[in-house]
Short mmCIF file of C-alpha atoms in Angstrom, two decimals:
data_model
loop_
_atom_site.label_atom_id
_atom_site.label_comp_id
_atom_site.label_asym_id
_atom_site.label_seq_id
_atom_site.Cartn_x
_atom_site.Cartn_y
_atom_site.Cartn_z
CA UNK B 1 -3.61 30.37 54.16
CA UNK B 2 -1.05 29.19 51.64
CA UNK B 3 -1.22 25.78 53.50
CA UNK B 4 -4.88 25.75 53.74
CA UNK B 5 -4.78 26.63 50.13
CA UNK B 6 -2.57 23.30 49.02
CA UNK B 7 -4.77 21.08 51.44
CA UNK B 8 -7.75 22.26 49.71
CA UNK B 9 -6.18 21.58 46.12
CA UNK B 10 -4.82 18.35 46.65
CA UNK B 11 -8.16 17.06 47.88
CA UNK B 12 -9.97 18.48 45.04
CA UNK B 13 -6.80 16.72 42.37
CA UNK B 14 -7.87 14.06 44.60
CA UNK B 15 -11.46 13.76 43.65
CA UNK B 16 -10.49 14.76 40.58
CA UNK B 17 -9.56 11.09 39.81
CA UNK B 18 -12.38 9.49 41.98
CA UNK B 19 -14.40 8.18 39.08
CA UNK B 20 -18.47 7.13 39.72
CA UNK B 21 -18.87 3.51 39.31
CA UNK B 22 -21.88 1.54 38.22
CA UNK B 23 -22.49 -1.27 39.85
CA UNK B 24 -22.20 -4.27 38.29
CA UNK B 25 -23.96 -7.81 38.57
CA UNK B 26 -20.89 -9.15 40.77
CA UNK B 27 -21.19 -6.38 43.22
CA UNK B 28 -24.59 -6.95 43.53
CA UNK B 29 -23.93 -10.61 43.92
CA UNK B 30 -21.03 -10.17 46.70
CA UNK B 31 -23.93 -7.64 48.21
CA UNK B 32 -26.52 -10.15 48.72
CA UNK B 33 -23.39 -12.86 49.55
CA UNK B 34 -22.49 -10.98 52.37
CA UNK B 35 -25.51 -10.66 53.21
CA UNK B 36 -26.21 -14.24 53.69
CA UNK B 37 -23.18 -14.61 55.34
CA UNK B 38 -23.92 -12.07 58.15
CA UNK B 39 -27.16 -14.05 58.90
CA UNK B 40 -24.86 -17.58 59.57
CA UNK B 41 -22.09 -15.99 61.72
CA UNK B 42 -24.87 -13.69 63.66
CA UNK B 43 -24.62 -15.37 66.86
CA UNK B 44 -27.47 -13.52 68.48
CA UNK B 45 -30.58 -15.00 66.23
CA UNK B 46 -31.87 -18.25 66.93
CA UNK B 47 -31.38 -21.18 64.23
CA UNK B 48 -34.80 -21.03 63.24
CA UNK B 49 -34.33 -17.41 62.27
CA UNK B 50 -30.99 -18.41 60.71
CA UNK B 51 -32.61 -20.42 58.50
CA UNK B 52 -35.65 -18.54 57.23
CA UNK B 53 -33.15 -15.59 56.43
CA UNK B 54 -31.36 -17.80 54.40
CA UNK B 55 -33.91 -19.46 53.13
CA UNK B 56 -35.48 -15.92 52.30
CA UNK B 57 -32.16 -14.82 50.38
CA UNK B 58 -31.35 -18.04 48.43
CA UNK B 59 -33.84 -17.45 45.62
CA UNK B 60 -32.55 -13.74 45.01
CA UNK B 61 -28.44 -15.32 45.42
CA UNK B 62 -29.53 -17.67 42.45
CA UNK B 63 -30.97 -15.13 40.27
CA UNK B 64 -27.49 -12.99 40.94
CA UNK B 65 -25.38 -15.77 40.56
CA UNK B 66 -27.17 -16.68 37.12
CA UNK B 67 -27.04 -13.08 35.91
CA UNK B 68 -23.23 -12.71 37.11
CA UNK B 69 -22.29 -16.70 35.26
CA UNK B 70 -24.13 -15.76 32.49
CA UNK B 71 -23.40 -12.14 32.03
CA UNK B 72 -21.32 -11.74 28.31
CA UNK B 73 -19.95 -8.11 29.91
CA UNK B 74 -18.08 -9.20 31.95
CA UNK B 75 -15.67 -10.55 29.84
CA UNK B 76 -14.56 -7.54 28.61
CA UNK B 77 -11.48 -6.03 30.83
CA UNK B 78 -12.16 -8.28 34.27
CA UNK B 79 -10.89 -6.45 37.04
CA UNK B 80 -9.42 -8.03 39.29
CA UNK B 81 -12.14 -8.87 42.09
CA UNK B 82 -14.36 -10.23 38.71
CA UNK B 83 -11.12 -13.04 38.11
CA UNK B 84 -10.70 -13.86 41.80
CA UNK B 85 -14.63 -14.60 42.16
CA UNK B 86 -14.51 -17.14 38.63
CA UNK B 87 -11.33 -18.44 40.27
CA UNK B 88 -12.85 -19.28 43.52
CA UNK B 89 -16.39 -20.80 42.34
CA UNK B 90 -17.67 -22.50 45.21
CA UNK B 91 -16.66 -19.64 47.10
CA UNK B 92 -18.83 -16.96 45.28
CA UNK B 93 -21.54 -19.09 44.04
CA UNK B 94 -22.51 -20.44 47.20
CA UNK B 95 -26.14 -21.50 45.84
CA UNK B 96 -24.66 -23.51 42.94
CA UNK B 97 -22.19 -25.19 45.49
CA UNK B 98 -24.45 -26.31 47.03
CA UNK B 99 -27.17 -27.70 44.95
CA UNK B 100 -24.36 -29.61 43.81
CA UNK B 101 -23.32 -30.88 47.02
CA UNK B 102 -26.67 -31.41 48.03
CA UNK B 103 -25.35 -29.52 51.11
CA UNK B 104 -27.07 -26.37 52.69
CA UNK B 105 -25.71 -23.11 51.97
CA UNK B 106 -23.85 -22.47 55.88
CA UNK B 107 -21.70 -25.81 55.38
CA UNK B 108 -21.37 -25.63 51.75
CA UNK B 109 -19.77 -22.40 53.12
CA UNK B 110 -17.63 -23.51 55.65
CA UNK B 111 -16.84 -26.28 54.22
CA UNK B 112 -14.94 -24.34 51.27
CA UNK B 113 -12.93 -22.29 54.26
CA UNK B 114 -11.81 -25.94 54.98
CA UNK B 115 -13.92 -25.60 58.46
CA UNK B 116 -15.71 -29.42 58.64
CA UNK B 117 -16.97 -31.01 61.75
CA UNK B 118 -13.50 -33.60 62.09
CA UNK B 119 -10.79 -30.67 61.24
CA UNK B 120 -12.59 -28.76 63.76
CA UNK B 121 -12.91 -31.68 66.52
CA UNK B 122 -9.01 -32.95 66.06
CA UNK B 123 -8.45 -29.46 66.99
CA UNK B 124 -7.47 -28.57 70.74
CA UNK B 125 -7.04 -25.27 72.70
CA UNK B 126 -3.27 -25.14 74.54
CA UNK B 127 -1.74 -22.00 75.56
CA UNK B 128 1.66 -21.20 73.96
CA UNK D 1 0.76 13.30 -46.10
CA UNK D 2 1.93 15.65 -43.62
CA UNK D 3 -0.64 15.03 -41.10
CA UNK D 4 -0.21 11.16 -40.95
CA UNK D 5 3.42 12.13 -40.24
CA UNK D 6 2.92 14.58 -37.14
CA UNK D 7 -0.01 11.82 -36.20
CA UNK D 8 3.31 8.95 -36.17
CA UNK D 9 6.09 11.09 -34.35
CA UNK D 10 3.54 11.81 -31.75
CA UNK D 11 2.68 8.11 -31.81
CA UNK D 12 6.17 6.91 -30.95
CA UNK D 13 7.56 9.76 -28.68
CA UNK D 14 4.55 8.44 -26.65
CA UNK D 15 5.10 5.16 -26.89
CA UNK D 16 8.30 5.59 -26.24
CA UNK D 17 7.53 7.28 -22.36
CA UNK D 18 4.42 5.28 -22.16
CA UNK D 19 5.98 2.23 -19.92
CA UNK D 20 7.15 4.79 -18.14
CA UNK D 21 4.36 7.01 -17.35
CA UNK D 22 1.30 4.04 -17.60
CA UNK D 23 2.06 3.21 -14.23
CA UNK D 24 1.16 6.48 -12.51
CA UNK D 25 -2.40 6.38 -13.70
CA UNK D 26 -4.79 5.78 -11.55
CA UNK D 27 -7.70 7.88 -12.03
CA UNK D 28 -10.13 4.93 -12.34
CA UNK D 29 -12.23 4.99 -9.91
CA UNK D 30 -12.30 3.83 -6.42
CA UNK D 31 -13.46 0.91 -4.30
CA UNK D 32 -13.69 1.63 -0.33
CA UNK D 33 -15.06 -1.98 0.43
CA UNK D 34 -18.24 -0.94 2.81
CA UNK D 35 -18.56 -3.73 4.77
CA UNK D 36 -19.63 -3.73 8.65
CA UNK D 37 -17.40 -5.00 11.16
CA UNK D 38 -19.94 -7.74 12.53
CA UNK D 39 -18.80 -9.18 8.68
CA UNK D 40 -15.47 -10.19 9.79
CA UNK D 41 -16.46 -13.29 12.19
CA UNK D 42 -17.61 -14.63 8.87
CA UNK D 43 -15.38 -17.42 7.37
CA UNK D 44 -12.75 -16.54 5.13
CA UNK D 45 -14.52 -17.99 1.75
CA UNK D 46 -17.93 -16.47 2.75
CA UNK D 47 -16.05 -12.84 3.49
CA UNK D 48 -14.50 -13.38 -0.25
CA UNK D 49 -17.87 -13.73 -1.82
CA UNK D 50 -19.48 -10.46 0.73
CA UNK D 51 -16.67 -9.00 -0.61
CA UNK D 52 -16.65 -9.27 -4.29
CA UNK D 53 -19.87 -8.35 -4.44
CA UNK D 54 -19.29 -5.23 -2.70
CA UNK D 55 -16.27 -4.38 -5.91
CA UNK D 56 -19.19 -5.32 -8.13
CA UNK D 57 -21.05 -2.03 -6.71
CA UNK D 58 -18.55 0.05 -6.97
CA UNK D 59 -17.49 2.83 -9.57
CA UNK D 60 -14.13 0.48 -10.50
CA UNK D 61 -16.14 -1.80 -11.42
CA UNK D 62 -17.86 -0.05 -13.48
CA UNK D 63 -15.13 1.50 -15.45
CA UNK D 64 -13.42 -2.02 -15.25
CA UNK D 65 -16.84 -3.31 -17.25
CA UNK D 66 -16.34 -0.20 -19.91
CA UNK D 67 -12.82 -0.55 -20.30
CA UNK D 68 -12.94 -4.22 -21.05
CA UNK D 69 -15.85 -4.00 -23.70
CA UNK D 70 -12.88 -0.70 -25.08
CA UNK D 71 -10.58 -3.07 -24.80
CA UNK D 72 -13.13 -5.53 -27.06
CA UNK D 73 -13.68 -2.88 -30.07
CA UNK D 74 -10.12 -1.94 -30.10
CA UNK D 75 -9.09 -5.76 -31.02
CA UNK D 76 -12.36 -6.17 -33.29
CA UNK D 77 -11.14 -2.97 -35.22
CA UNK D 78 -7.86 -3.89 -35.68
CA UNK D 79 -8.70 -7.21 -37.28
CA UNK D 80 -10.88 -5.44 -39.60
CA UNK D 81 -8.40 -3.07 -40.85
CA UNK D 82 -5.89 -6.15 -40.95
CA UNK D 83 -8.42 -7.86 -43.23
CA UNK D 84 -8.39 -4.87 -45.65
CA UNK D 85 -4.78 -4.72 -46.05
CA UNK D 86 -4.25 -7.15 -48.95
CA UNK D 87 -6.83 -5.89 -51.89
CA UNK D 88 -5.12 -1.76 -51.35
CA UNK D 89 -3.45 0.38 -53.07
CA UNK D 90 0.63 1.63 -51.50
CA UNK D 91 -0.89 4.98 -50.46
CA UNK D 92 -4.20 3.08 -48.83
CA UNK D 93 -2.23 0.11 -47.40
CA UNK D 94 -0.46 3.30 -45.68
CA UNK D 95 -3.01 5.05 -44.34
CA UNK D 96 -4.43 1.68 -42.78
CA UNK D 97 -1.72 0.91 -41.47
CA UNK D 98 -1.04 4.52 -39.67
CA UNK D 99 -5.15 3.04 -38.67
CA UNK D 100 -3.98 -0.25 -37.65
CA UNK D 101 -0.74 1.54 -35.43
CA UNK D 102 -3.68 4.27 -33.91
CA UNK D 103 -5.61 1.55 -32.88
CA UNK D 104 -3.15 -0.16 -31.46
CA UNK D 105 -1.44 2.56 -29.27
CA UNK D 106 -5.47 3.06 -28.03
CA UNK D 107 -5.55 -0.53 -27.52
CA UNK D 108 -2.62 -0.57 -25.29
CA UNK D 109 -3.78 2.47 -23.34
CA UNK D 110 -7.12 1.07 -22.41
CA UNK D 111 -5.05 -2.33 -21.61
CA UNK D 112 -2.98 -0.64 -19.00
CA UNK D 113 -5.87 1.05 -17.73
CA UNK D 114 -7.42 -2.52 -17.17
CA UNK D 115 -4.58 -3.31 -15.66
CA UNK D 116 -4.53 -0.55 -13.49
CA UNK D 117 -8.04 -1.28 -11.93
CA UNK D 118 -6.98 -4.60 -11.93
CA UNK D 119 -4.41 -3.77 -9.54
CA UNK D 120 -5.88 -1.53 -7.75
CA UNK D 121 -8.77 -4.33 -6.85
CA UNK D 122 -6.42 -6.55 -5.74
CA UNK D 123 -4.69 -3.83 -3.06
CA UNK D 124 -7.75 -3.28 -1.90
CA UNK D 125 -8.63 -6.27 -1.45
CA UNK D 126 -5.11 -7.48 0.12
CA UNK D 127 -5.27 -4.15 2.46
CA UNK D 128 -8.63 -5.72 3.72
CA UNK D 129 -7.26 -9.47 4.59
CA UNK D 130 -4.40 -7.48 6.12
CA UNK D 131 -6.68 -5.97 8.33
CA UNK D 132 -8.45 -9.03 9.32
CA UNK D 133 -5.35 -10.71 9.83
CA UNK D 134 -3.90 -7.98 12.41
CA UNK D 135 -7.09 -7.99 13.78
CA UNK D 136 -7.25 -12.22 14.34
CA UNK D 137 -4.02 -12.04 15.54
CA UNK D 138 -4.41 -9.23 17.90
CA UNK D 139 -7.70 -11.69 18.99
CA UNK D 140 -5.13 -14.11 19.61
CA UNK D 141 -2.81 -12.16 22.46
CA UNK D 142 -5.93 -10.80 23.87
CA UNK D 143 -7.45 -13.91 24.72
CA UNK D 144 -3.80 -15.45 25.36
CA UNK D 145 -4.21 -12.80 28.20
CA UNK D 146 -7.57 -13.34 29.33
CA UNK D 147 -7.26 -17.47 28.79
CA UNK D 148 -7.66 -18.12 32.32
CA UNK D 149 -10.63 -16.07 33.15
CA UNK D 150 -12.38 -17.58 30.05
CA UNK D 151 -11.07 -20.86 31.33
CA UNK D 152 -13.02 -20.33 34.81
CA UNK D 153 -16.16 -18.28 32.88
CA UNK D 154 -16.52 -21.22 30.93
CA UNK D 155 -16.57 -24.29 33.71
CA UNK D 156 -18.74 -21.92 35.49
CA UNK D 157 -21.68 -21.78 32.84
CA UNK D 158 -21.20 -25.02 32.03
CA UNK D 159 -21.73 -25.86 35.81
CA UNK D 160 -24.41 -23.98 35.84
CA UNK D 161 -25.98 -25.23 32.90
CA UNK D 162 -25.59 -28.56 34.60
CA UNK D 163 -27.84 -27.68 37.46
CA UNK D 164 -30.56 -26.50 35.56
CA UNK D 165 -32.54 -29.12 35.30
CA UNK D 166 -31.63 -30.04 39.40
CA UNK D 167 -32.91 -26.60 40.51
CA UNK D 168 -36.32 -26.90 38.34
CA UNK D 169 -36.73 -30.37 39.68
CA UNK D 170 -36.13 -29.19 43.28
CA UNK D 171 -39.27 -29.84 45.43
CA UNK D 172 -38.22 -28.42 48.04
CA UNK D 173 -39.90 -24.95 49.88
CA UNK D 174 -36.36 -23.32 48.93
CA UNK D 175 -37.68 -22.35 44.88
CA UNK D 176 -41.48 -22.82 45.99
CA UNK D 177 -41.75 -18.56 45.55
CA UNK D 178 -40.01 -18.19 42.19
CA UNK D 179 -39.14 -14.65 41.36
CA UNK D 180 -39.97 -12.85 37.85
CA UNK D 181 -36.43 -13.50 36.98
CA UNK D 182 -36.18 -17.20 37.32
CA UNK D 183 -39.20 -17.52 35.20
CA UNK D 184 -37.67 -15.46 32.26
CA UNK D 185 -34.35 -17.48 32.55
CA UNK D 186 -36.35 -21.01 32.54
CA UNK D 187 -38.05 -19.54 29.33
CA UNK D 188 -35.42 -17.93 27.70
CA UNK D 189 -33.20 -20.03 28.14
CA UNK D 190 -35.19 -23.38 26.57
CA UNK D 191 -35.37 -20.93 23.67
CA UNK D 192 -31.29 -21.01 24.04
CA UNK D 193 -31.18 -24.37 24.32
CA UNK D 194 -33.04 -24.76 20.80
CA UNK D 195 -31.66 -22.17 18.96
CA UNK D 196 -28.51 -23.71 19.72
CA UNK D 197 -29.28 -27.19 18.54
CA UNK D 198 -30.54 -26.06 15.47
CA UNK D 199 -26.92 -24.19 15.10
CA UNK D 200 -25.11 -27.06 15.80
CA UNK D 201 -27.18 -29.43 12.92
CA UNK D 202 -27.44 -26.58 10.16
CA UNK D 203 -25.82 -28.37 7.13
CA UNK D 204 -23.21 -25.44 6.85
CA UNK D 205 -22.23 -25.36 10.64
CA UNK D 206 -20.98 -28.79 10.34
CA UNK D 207 -18.85 -27.83 6.68
CA UNK D 208 -17.68 -24.87 8.12
CA UNK D 209 -14.68 -26.05 10.55
CA UNK D 210 -13.12 -22.26 10.31
CA UNK D 211 -15.44 -20.45 12.50
CA UNK D 212 -14.67 -22.99 15.61
CA UNK D 213 -10.93 -22.62 15.33
CA UNK D 214 -9.54 -19.27 14.86
CA UNK D 215 -5.73 -20.48 13.76
CA UNK D 216 -7.97 -22.10 10.77
CA UNK D 217 -8.98 -19.12 9.95
CA UNK D 218 -5.72 -17.00 10.34
CA UNK D 219 -4.31 -19.59 7.96
CA UNK D 220 -6.94 -18.79 5.17
CA UNK D 221 -6.76 -15.56 5.70
CA UNK D 222 -2.95 -15.70 5.05
CA UNK D 223 -3.80 -17.88 2.15
CA UNK D 224 -5.84 -15.67 0.78
CA UNK D 225 -3.26 -12.81 0.97
CA UNK D 226 -0.98 -15.04 -0.74
CA UNK D 227 -3.20 -15.69 -3.75
CA UNK D 228 -3.55 -12.31 -4.28
CA UNK D 229 -0.34 -11.39 -4.20
CA UNK D 230 0.71 -14.07 -7.03
CA UNK D 231 -2.13 -12.36 -8.64
CA UNK D 232 -0.60 -9.62 -8.91
CA UNK D 233 2.76 -10.57 -9.56
CA UNK D 234 0.88 -12.04 -12.45
CA UNK D 235 -0.67 -8.67 -13.55
CA UNK D 236 3.03 -7.06 -12.78
CA UNK D 237 3.91 -9.49 -15.76
CA UNK D 238 1.01 -8.18 -17.60
CA UNK D 239 2.99 -4.81 -17.66
CA UNK D 240 5.97 -5.82 -18.41
CA UNK D 241 4.39 -7.38 -21.60
CA UNK D 242 2.40 -3.91 -22.15
CA UNK D 243 5.74 -1.65 -22.43
CA UNK D 244 6.88 -4.61 -24.68
CA UNK D 245 3.99 -3.84 -26.94
CA UNK D 246 4.20 -0.66 -26.71
CA UNK D 247 7.73 -0.20 -27.94
CA UNK D 248 6.81 -2.52 -31.21
CA UNK D 249 4.29 -0.30 -31.50
CA UNK D 250 6.22 2.81 -31.49
CA UNK D 251 8.75 0.62 -34.12
CA UNK D 252 6.40 0.32 -36.10
CA UNK D 253 5.41 4.04 -36.12
CA UNK D 254 8.76 4.82 -36.97
CA UNK D 255 8.99 1.95 -40.33
CA UNK D 256 5.96 3.20 -41.67
CA UNK D 257 6.84 7.40 -40.79
CA UNK D 258 10.41 6.21 -43.01
CA UNK D 259 8.58 4.52 -45.82
CA UNK D 260 6.02 7.47 -45.92
CA UNK D 261 8.94 9.57 -46.32
CA UNK D 262 11.29 7.21 -48.94
CA UNK D 263 7.73 7.89 -50.83
CA UNK D 264 8.34 11.15 -51.02
CA UNK D 265 11.13 11.24 -51.52
CA UNK D 266 10.89 9.20 -54.38
CA UNK D 267 8.23 11.49 -55.92
CA UNK D 268 10.10 14.84 -55.46
CA UNK D 269 12.62 12.90 -57.73
CA UNK D 270 10.24 11.83 -60.26
CA UNK D 271 9.50 15.83 -60.49
CA UNK D 272 12.35 17.89 -62.43
CA UNK D 273 14.27 20.14 -60.53
CA UNK D 274 13.75 23.64 -62.42
CA UNK D 275 16.11 25.54 -60.51
CA UNK D 276 19.29 23.41 -61.99
CA UNK D 277 19.33 25.60 -65.78
CA UNK D 278 20.47 21.73 -67.46
CA UNK D 279 16.33 20.79 -66.63
CA UNK D 280 15.19 24.00 -68.48
CA UNK D 281 17.09 23.72 -71.91
CA UNK D 282 14.13 22.25 -73.55
CA UNK D 283 11.93 25.41 -73.11
CA UNK D 284 14.64 27.47 -74.89
CA UNK D 285 15.64 24.85 -77.57
CA UNK D 286 12.14 23.50 -78.58
#
C-alpha cells in the first residue's frame, strides 16, 4: 500500500513540474520542415510524387520561415533549440537557402549535410 | 519695548539653532516623476525636457514658485524699511530696525525652504537618471549574453530581406498560388520599408547619434548625473551662506536688544529714585 502511494505521489509530483507549452512559430516551422524532409527521404514514393509533395509544402514553409525570422518576441530569452535554429540558418530555413543557392530544397538540405555527388562518388564500400 | 525685547530674544534663539534645524525641514510638497517606461528609450536630452515638463506640473514646482515670490516681497520690504531709516527718531529707528531683523529672519526661512525644495528636485532627478543608468548597464550585460543569438538573428533578417525581391520576381510555379500570409507580408513589408526610409531621412534622427549608440547614451546619462551633483554641491554652499546670514541676523538682534536695554537704563537713571531718603529731601524742605 505504502509503495503504491509512493509511486502515485511521485508521478503526481512529476506531473506538477510539467508546464503546458505553447507552440510558437519555431515549433510550427520544425513540424513542417520535418514533414518536407520525410517526403525527401521517403523511398516508397516516386520522384514525381516527391516533387509534388515538396512543392506543395514550399509555400507554407516559406511563410513559416518568414514568421520565425521576423518574430520580435523570439529574442526574449531564446531556448537552446531556437539558438541552434538560428545558428544553422542553412539547415533551418530551407526555402530561403534554396532560393539563395538556386537549387531545390532536397539538394540544398543534402549539401548542407555534406552529402554532395562528388562526396558520394568518392566513397567506396569496404569491410573491416 | 518689552514686547520688542521678547521678539528679539526669540529671533536670537531661533537664529542660533537655525542652521541645524533648517536642513531637516521638508514639508514642501512632493514630486514623483510620472514618466512611463517607454519614455526611457528617448535620448537623454529629450528625456531631460520631458522630466522638466513633468516637474512643472508637480506640487513642488508650485511651492517653489510661491516661495520665490515670497522671497522677492521680503527683499522689497527690507529695502523699503532701510530707505525709511535715516529720517526717523531714535525710538522709531529701533522699531524699524526690529522690523528689518524680523523680515531678514523670514527671508532666511523662505530662502532655506527654497534651497531645500531645489535640492529635493535635484535629488529626485538624480535618482531618476541613476535608475536609467542601471537599466542601461543591465541591458548591456544582457546584450553581451545574447550577442551571438542577436547576431545570428540579424544575419537571418538580412538574408531574408535580400531574398524578398527574388521571391516576388520568381516566375516558377512554386509560388504561383500565394498564401494569405504571403500577400499580407508583401504589403506590410512595403509599408515598413517606407516608414524606415522616412525615419532614416528624418532630420532629428540624423542629429541624434545617441539613439544608435547605447554606450553614448550611458555616457550622456552619466554626464547628466554629474551636472546634477555639481548643482547639489552649489546648493550646499548656498546653505552655508544662509547659515552665516542667520548668525549675522542673530548678532544684529543681540545688539539691538542691548541698545534697547541701554536706552531703558538711561531713562531709569533720569528718573529720581525716591527709595533713597536723600532724593526726597526737597519734599520736606520746601
